[in-house]
Amino acid sequence: MVLSNIPFGENINAQASVVTQGSCAMELIKTDSTDSVEPGQNLIYHLKLTNIGTANCTGGGVQLKEYYDEKTIFVSSNPTPTSGNNLWNFGTMAPEAMREVDVTTKVSNTALDGDVIKNKACFWTREYNTWTCVEETTTVRIPPPPPSNVCENPIIINFDKDGQDNTISKGQVIDSEYNNLGINITAVNNNATHPQIAIVFDSANPSGAINGDHIKDIDLGTPNIMFAGPGLSETGDNKEPSNNTALYNLLIIPDNNKNTTPADGYIDDPNDEPAGGTFSFSFSKPYAFHSIQFIDLDYSTGSVKGYLDTAGAVQEFSLNASKLGGNSVQKISGDKTTEIKLLKISGNDSYAIDNLTLCPIVVPPVCGNTVPETGEDCDLGSALNGIACTPEYNSSCSYCSNDCHTISLNGPTCGDANVNIGNEDCDLGLAQNGVACTADYNQTCQYCSNICRFVTLTGPKCGDGIKNGSEECDGTDGISAGQTCSVESCTIQTTPTPTPTPTPSPEPTPTPTPTPTPTPTPTPVPTPTPVPSCITNCGGGGGGGGVILNAPRLLMSKQANTFSVCTREDVQYTVKITNIGNEIGRNLVFTDSLPTGFTYATTSDTLVSMNLGDIASYETKTISYIAHVSASASSGAHINSANAKVDNGSSTNNFTTAQVSVNVLENCATAVYPILSITKTVSEAFINPDGTANFTIIVKNSGTDTAYSVNLTDILPTGFSAIDGIVNWNLGDIQTGESKTTTFRAKANKDINPGTYSNIASAIATNHDEIKTQANIDVRKGTVLGESIKLTRLPNTGAGTKVLVYFIANLLALLAGIVIYKKTKVYGFYG
């Protein structure tokens, strides 16, 4: 047998003594929750009883019994005792069987500092046939006295006003008038045949002569006649020095509840019950008892009792009220610190009470009780506190921590140096995003933009109209009169001057026989070198045109007819392909690899492929096709990329790509939600530096619910600025089926590098996730054909007309020479 007494937290191992084979042997371990305790605190004991023997322990049941110290009050136990509050019968306990009991007691408020609380636990079995016990001791320690202002902001119930500050009338029944303060009032009449209620008595105008015992309750009048009041004693000389203040309304237990003159809900003739009774005040907020006044307690004593529970099972204190003279007033005071849940005020006499004073107890907040309290931001309960949220891209979320404070988390965003798949192409961090690269000659380079998208820049090359590096010329840059520039090698080509055919020398003619002089062969007019010129579409949109190479160049945009879709529904994609080059693109081929779970039209194909033939300079081909979303498609964003390519031209210009994202909804069975889509177009195919582009953005709601507080934002690429300075618009609500269109103009900087720039627009609503789209704009350098030229009129020198005639005559002669030259070449006239 082992008897152990181990305080919580100590590591003490109890060793069993030698046990005879085939015998019952019990081990009892008892621990307490603390080594010292204060008056009014809970003291918890843990008992563990184990059969460490090799045979059953029997005897009508193994019993465990607690003996509580007189300075403690039993509060609860788990499991519940078999008998009373201190005996448990566990029945037969087999070898290794174990039983545990947790007992909660409360230390009396009257315990003194240094008192030792002794708690004994004992077990009994038939085999032992005696109570075998173990004892635990705990010392009482009283903390320093509280400050003098122990009862701050006391609550005084005087029955003149209710908890909402409304006036209370004579004869009014009082029960829930103070519920907003956490106080409910009931009454028990000692005369079971009389009303079981509490009502208001007007002590300034005593009543009671009509109904009930027909005795006017002048002994409840205040103040006493000594102080010019209506109060009189039924005995003695009617003088009562203690009743010196007007108390106005009092609370009584009545002997009748007649309500007929008039039937207004108020007792007609309030009269107190001669047999007395008990008032009960139950509290849903933490209060301590401060004081109460008894009026006219002259035939019996009274009592004030406080309880720790609303059922009145655990009494905390009991205070006595003395029997005094008629019309007397006495005050009973409490400790003002002990929290109680129920207060009972009793008397076996016709009496009244007034000025119940309570001390609100400031309870430290308890994180985890689901009630946000002072000092807490939130409280979802211990099961939900501390569960972190997961913020979405470019957004934030908040959750309630384990210490009941709101924690905000920021989701992934552009600039955090982490590539967020599905939302970003790249992310080098705030310091490196947006740092443009410099492409070498005839090369391209790629950098990560400020919106975490790749931007490809094309370096200088032959054909861009600007003389670069080792180039002798490029277009018209670097050439002089009589020179041309090779479009393949950017080298200067000198226009050859045709060598005139020499006039043959005439043979000598003998003098006697004169021979006719032959007609000289005319010197052919040299063919002028043709000046290179633009073939077609040399103009441009926005900022004007420029020198364009004789090669195709493709741009493509792609849109879906919806941003969100359910499984088993269709999505219509629309693609526009434009050749912004100056040459026909040969054999245009379009391909689209559909996302997983998407199929082309009614087939099972996941690849869309179309041969679109040739595409002329500045021709746009538009194609639309349907993709079906299968039931197996996963929920979330599905990004779809498409490609277009022609056979001729350079690899950097004869290929283009575009993408669009469609969100597959998780559950569409009964959902009511908005579905926003966004499209963006630019009017110009390309612009020059310092040119202007016109953008149009359309946001549409094709869902089943209104999209609320829609906000539109445009993110201009580096080197562009909005002309009116506005890139954010509040579109308000967008109803089902409604669309809203926004247009704006953006200007490129004068020193912007040539290249293709992506302009992104995004829209978001309070009940819809963010959606994005983009439009590409091409920036080129070159001669702006659309510019106006200011002409300066020169002064008339007097030779204007002659010079003009001379110029026209020479021009006609030149043209005539060209015609003659061509004819001689055609017909072979060489002289």
PDB file of C-alpha atoms in Angstrom, residues 353-497:
ATOM      1  CA  ILE A 353     -36.569  47.629   2.446  1.00  0.00           C
ATOM      2  CA  ASP A 354     -34.877  50.486   0.598  1.00  0.00           C
ATOM      3  CA  ASN A 355     -31.568  51.702  -0.816  1.00  0.00           C
ATOM      4  CA  LEU A 356     -30.030  48.370  -1.776  1.00  0.00           C
ATOM      5  CA  THR A 357     -26.419  49.283  -2.585  1.00  0.00           C
ATOM      6  CA  LEU A 358     -24.179  47.017  -4.680  1.00  0.00           C
ATOM      7  CA  CYS A 359     -20.509  47.240  -5.633  1.00  0.00           C
ATOM      8  CA  PRO A 360     -19.752  46.414  -9.275  1.00  0.00           C
ATOM      9  CA  ILE A 361     -16.755  44.084  -9.498  1.00  0.00           C
ATOM     10  CA  VAL A 362     -14.324  44.711 -12.318  1.00  0.00           C
ATOM     11  CA  VAL A 363     -13.556  41.252 -13.650  1.00  0.00           C
ATOM     12  CA  PRO A 364     -10.358  40.902 -15.691  1.00  0.00           C
ATOM     13  CA  PRO A 365     -11.182  39.943 -19.257  1.00  0.00           C
ATOM     14  CA  VAL A 366     -11.094  36.231 -19.982  1.00  0.00           C
ATOM     15  CA  CYS A 367      -9.861  35.558 -23.488  1.00  0.00           C
ATOM     16  CA  GLY A 368     -11.699  32.615 -24.978  1.00  0.00           C
ATOM     17  CA  ASN A 369     -15.184  33.082 -23.503  1.00  0.00           C
ATOM     18  CA  THR A 370     -16.622  34.408 -26.833  1.00  0.00           C
ATOM     19  CA  VAL A 371     -17.373  37.805 -25.240  1.00  0.00           C
ATOM     20  CA  PRO A 372     -15.113  40.729 -26.267  1.00  0.00           C
ATOM     21  CA  GLU A 373     -14.297  42.519 -23.026  1.00  0.00           C
ATOM     22  CA  THR A 374     -12.299  45.561 -21.962  1.00  0.00           C
ATOM     23  CA  GLY A 375      -8.798  45.356 -23.383  1.00  0.00           C
ATOM     24  CA  GLU A 376      -9.801  42.802 -26.035  1.00  0.00           C
ATOM     25  CA  ASP A 377     -10.219  43.493 -29.744  1.00  0.00           C
ATOM     26  CA  CYS A 378     -12.137  40.292 -30.353  1.00  0.00           C
ATOM     27  CA  ASP A 379     -13.070  36.921 -28.850  1.00  0.00           C
ATOM     28  CA  LEU A 380     -14.367  34.056 -30.996  1.00  0.00           C
ATOM     29  CA  GLY A 381     -13.949  31.481 -28.258  1.00  0.00           C
ATOM     30  CA  SER A 382     -11.017  29.259 -27.356  1.00  0.00           C
ATOM     31  CA  ALA A 383     -11.785  26.894 -30.253  1.00  0.00           C
ATOM     32  CA  LEU A 384     -11.553  29.598 -32.935  1.00  0.00           C
ATOM     33  CA  ASN A 385      -9.099  32.095 -31.475  1.00  0.00           C
ATOM     34  CA  GLY A 386      -5.625  31.754 -32.933  1.00  0.00           C
ATOM     35  CA  ILE A 387      -6.685  30.256 -36.263  1.00  0.00           C
ATOM     36  CA  ALA A 388      -4.798  32.345 -38.786  1.00  0.00           C
ATOM     37  CA  CYS A 389      -6.459  33.467 -41.994  1.00  0.00           C
ATOM     38  CA  THR A 390      -4.895  33.217 -45.455  1.00  0.00           C
ATOM     39  CA  PRO A 391      -4.901  36.530 -47.330  1.00  0.00           C
ATOM     40  CA  GLU A 392      -5.403  36.527 -51.076  1.00  0.00           C
ATOM     41  CA  TYR A 393      -3.119  38.177 -53.589  1.00  0.00           C
ATOM     42  CA  ASN A 394      -2.783  41.930 -53.175  1.00  0.00           C
ATOM     43  CA  SER A 395      -5.227  41.945 -50.244  1.00  0.00           C
ATOM     44  CA  SER A 396      -5.214  41.506 -46.487  1.00  0.00           C
ATOM     45  CA  CYS A 397      -7.180  39.572 -43.886  1.00  0.00           C
ATOM     46  CA  SER A 398      -7.453  39.590 -40.106  1.00  0.00           C
ATOM     47  CA  TYR A 399      -8.054  36.983 -37.414  1.00  0.00           C
ATOM     48  CA  CYS A 400      -8.441  36.850 -33.643  1.00  0.00           C
ATOM     49  CA  SER A 401      -5.279  35.767 -31.830  1.00  0.00           C
ATOM     50  CA  ASN A 402      -5.020  33.542 -28.767  1.00  0.00           C
ATOM     51  CA  ASP A 403      -4.724  36.671 -26.610  1.00  0.00           C
ATOM     52  CA  CYS A 404      -7.872  38.197 -28.175  1.00  0.00           C
ATOM     53  CA  HIS A 405      -6.184  40.821 -30.300  1.00  0.00           C
ATOM     54  CA  THR A 406      -6.842  41.381 -33.988  1.00  0.00           C
ATOM     55  CA  ILE A 407      -3.930  40.313 -36.179  1.00  0.00           C
ATOM     56  CA  SER A 408      -3.799  41.597 -39.759  1.00  0.00           C
ATOM     57  CA  LEU A 409      -1.937  39.672 -42.429  1.00  0.00           C
ATOM     58  CA  ASN A 410      -0.967  40.980 -45.837  1.00  0.00           C
ATOM     59  CA  GLY A 411      -1.237  38.678 -48.804  1.00  0.00           C
ATOM     60  CA  PRO A 412       1.378  38.210 -51.478  1.00  0.00           C
ATOM     61  CA  THR A 413       1.895  41.314 -53.554  1.00  0.00           C
ATOM     62  CA  CYS A 414       4.082  42.665 -56.293  1.00  0.00           C
ATOM     63  CA  GLY A 415       7.358  43.718 -54.706  1.00  0.00           C
ATOM     64  CA  ASP A 416       7.661  41.001 -52.049  1.00  0.00           C
ATOM     65  CA  ALA A 417      10.432  39.251 -54.041  1.00  0.00           C
ATOM     66  CA  ASN A 418       8.342  36.080 -54.382  1.00  0.00           C
ATOM     67  CA  VAL A 419       6.804  35.100 -57.702  1.00  0.00           C
ATOM     68  CA  ASN A 420       3.095  34.510 -57.068  1.00  0.00           C
ATOM     69  CA  ILE A 421       2.038  32.014 -59.710  1.00  0.00           C
ATOM     70  CA  GLY A 422      -1.139  33.004 -61.491  1.00  0.00           C
ATOM     71  CA  ASN A 423      -0.776  36.672 -60.668  1.00  0.00           C
ATOM     72  CA  GLU A 424       2.813  37.527 -61.563  1.00  0.00           C
ATOM     73  CA  ASP A 425       5.397  36.660 -64.200  1.00  0.00           C
ATOM     74  CA  CYS A 426       8.270  37.789 -62.008  1.00  0.00           C
ATOM     75  CA  ASP A 427       9.134  39.618 -58.783  1.00  0.00           C
ATOM     76  CA  LEU A 428      12.640  40.822 -57.926  1.00  0.00           C
ATOM     77  CA  GLY A 429      11.511  43.024 -55.035  1.00  0.00           C
ATOM     78  CA  LEU A 430      10.617  46.696 -54.827  1.00  0.00           C
ATOM     79  CA  ALA A 431      14.195  47.856 -55.374  1.00  0.00           C
ATOM     80  CA  GLN A 432      14.717  45.952 -58.632  1.00  0.00           C
ATOM     81  CA  ASN A 433      11.253  45.781 -60.148  1.00  0.00           C
ATOM     82  CA  GLY A 434      10.836  48.395 -62.864  1.00  0.00           C
ATOM     83  CA  VAL A 435      14.568  48.739 -63.561  1.00  0.00           C
ATOM     84  CA  ALA A 436      14.614  48.607 -67.341  1.00  0.00           C
ATOM     85  CA  CYS A 437      17.247  46.597 -69.176  1.00  0.00           C
ATOM     86  CA  THR A 438      19.233  47.808 -72.200  1.00  0.00           C
ATOM     87  CA  ALA A 439      19.086  45.557 -75.239  1.00  0.00           C
ATOM     88  CA  ASP A 440      22.234  45.173 -77.328  1.00  0.00           C
ATOM     89  CA  TYR A 441      22.333  45.729 -81.048  1.00  0.00           C
ATOM     90  CA  ASN A 442      20.022  43.382 -82.931  1.00  0.00           C
ATOM     91  CA  GLN A 443      19.077  41.714 -79.613  1.00  0.00           C
ATOM     92  CA  THR A 444      16.199  41.787 -77.132  1.00  0.00           C
ATOM     93  CA  CYS A 445      16.217  41.914 -73.352  1.00  0.00           C
ATOM     94  CA  GLN A 446      13.610  41.322 -70.691  1.00  0.00           C
ATOM     95  CA  TYR A 447      13.046  42.952 -67.304  1.00  0.00           C
ATOM     96  CA  CYS A 448      10.461  42.756 -64.511  1.00  0.00           C
ATOM     97  CA  SER A 449       8.103  45.717 -64.433  1.00  0.00           C
ATOM     98  CA  ASN A 450       6.609  47.509 -61.428  1.00  0.00           C
ATOM     99  CA  ILE A 451       3.478  45.385 -61.860  1.00  0.00           C
ATOM    100  CA  CYS A 452       5.493  42.149 -61.873  1.00  0.00           C
ATOM    101  CA  ARG A 453       5.031  41.423 -65.550  1.00  0.00           C
ATOM    102  CA  PHE A 454       7.853  40.718 -68.001  1.00  0.00           C
ATOM    103  CA  VAL A 455       8.558  43.553 -70.423  1.00  0.00           C
ATOM    104  CA  THR A 456      10.584  42.772 -73.541  1.00  0.00           C
ATOM    105  CA  LEU A 457      12.646  45.550 -75.104  1.00  0.00           C
ATOM    106  CA  THR A 458      14.145  45.406 -78.577  1.00  0.00           C
ATOM    107  CA  GLY A 459      17.616  46.789 -79.107  1.00  0.00           C
ATOM    108  CA  PRO A 460      18.733  48.936 -82.013  1.00  0.00           C
ATOM    109  CA  LYS A 461      18.843  47.130 -85.332  1.00  0.00           C
ATOM    110  CA  CYS A 462      19.080  47.710 -89.020  1.00  0.00           C
ATOM    111  CA  GLY A 463      15.767  49.012 -90.214  1.00  0.00           C
ATOM    112  CA  ASP A 464      14.683  51.015 -87.171  1.00  0.00           C
ATOM    113  CA  GLY A 465      15.399  54.310 -88.978  1.00  0.00           C
ATOM    114  CA  ILE A 466      18.190  55.350 -86.608  1.00  0.00           C
ATOM    115  CA  LYS A 467      21.898  55.022 -87.399  1.00  0.00           C
ATOM    116  CA  ASN A 468      23.340  52.876 -84.624  1.00  0.00           C
ATOM    117  CA  GLY A 469      26.831  51.625 -83.779  1.00  0.00           C
ATOM    118  CA  SER A 470      28.570  50.142 -86.804  1.00  0.00           C
ATOM    119  CA  GLU A 471      25.797  51.088 -89.216  1.00  0.00           C
ATOM    120  CA  GLU A 472      26.752  53.492 -91.986  1.00  0.00           C
ATOM    121  CA  CYS A 473      23.152  54.536 -92.307  1.00  0.00           C
ATOM    122  CA  ASP A 474      19.587  53.512 -91.495  1.00  0.00           C
ATOM    123  CA  GLY A 475      16.675  54.657 -93.588  1.00  0.00           C
ATOM    124  CA  THR A 476      17.337  58.317 -94.313  1.00  0.00           C
ATOM    125  CA  ASP A 477      19.633  58.734 -91.316  1.00  0.00           C
ATOM    126  CA  GLY A 478      23.276  59.043 -92.448  1.00  0.00           C
ATOM    127  CA  ILE A 479      22.826  59.381 -96.204  1.00  0.00           C
ATOM    128  CA  SER A 480      23.495  62.303 -98.491  1.00  0.00           C
ATOM    129  CA  ALA A 481      22.212  63.338-101.877  1.00  0.00           C
ATOM    130  CA  GLY A 482      22.813  60.679-104.457  1.00  0.00           C
ATOM    131  CA  GLN A 483      23.013  57.914-101.821  1.00  0.00           C
ATOM    132  CA  THR A 484      20.687  55.185-100.625  1.00  0.00           C
ATOM    133  CA  CYS A 485      20.809  52.933 -97.560  1.00  0.00           C
ATOM    134  CA  SER A 486      20.655  49.156 -97.853  1.00  0.00           C
ATOM    135  CA  VAL A 487      17.722  47.815 -95.876  1.00  0.00           C
ATOM    136  CA  GLU A 488      19.547  44.521 -95.332  1.00  0.00           C
ATOM    137  CA  SER A 489      22.976  45.721 -94.187  1.00  0.00           C
ATOM    138  CA  CYS A 490      22.489  49.439 -93.405  1.00  0.00           C
ATOM    139  CA  THR A 491      25.425  50.366 -95.628  1.00  0.00           C
ATOM    140  CA  ILE A 492      25.558  53.370 -97.942  1.00  0.00           C
ATOM    141  CA  GLN A 493      24.886  52.622-101.596  1.00  0.00           C
ATOM    142  CA  THR A 494      26.145  55.259-104.050  1.00  0.00           C
ATOM    143  CA  THR A 495      23.914  55.787-107.059  1.00  0.00           C
ATOM    144  CA  PRO A 496      26.085  55.035-110.134  1.00  0.00           C
ATOM    145  CA  THR A 497      26.181  57.691-112.873  1.00  0.00           C
TER     146      THR A 497
END
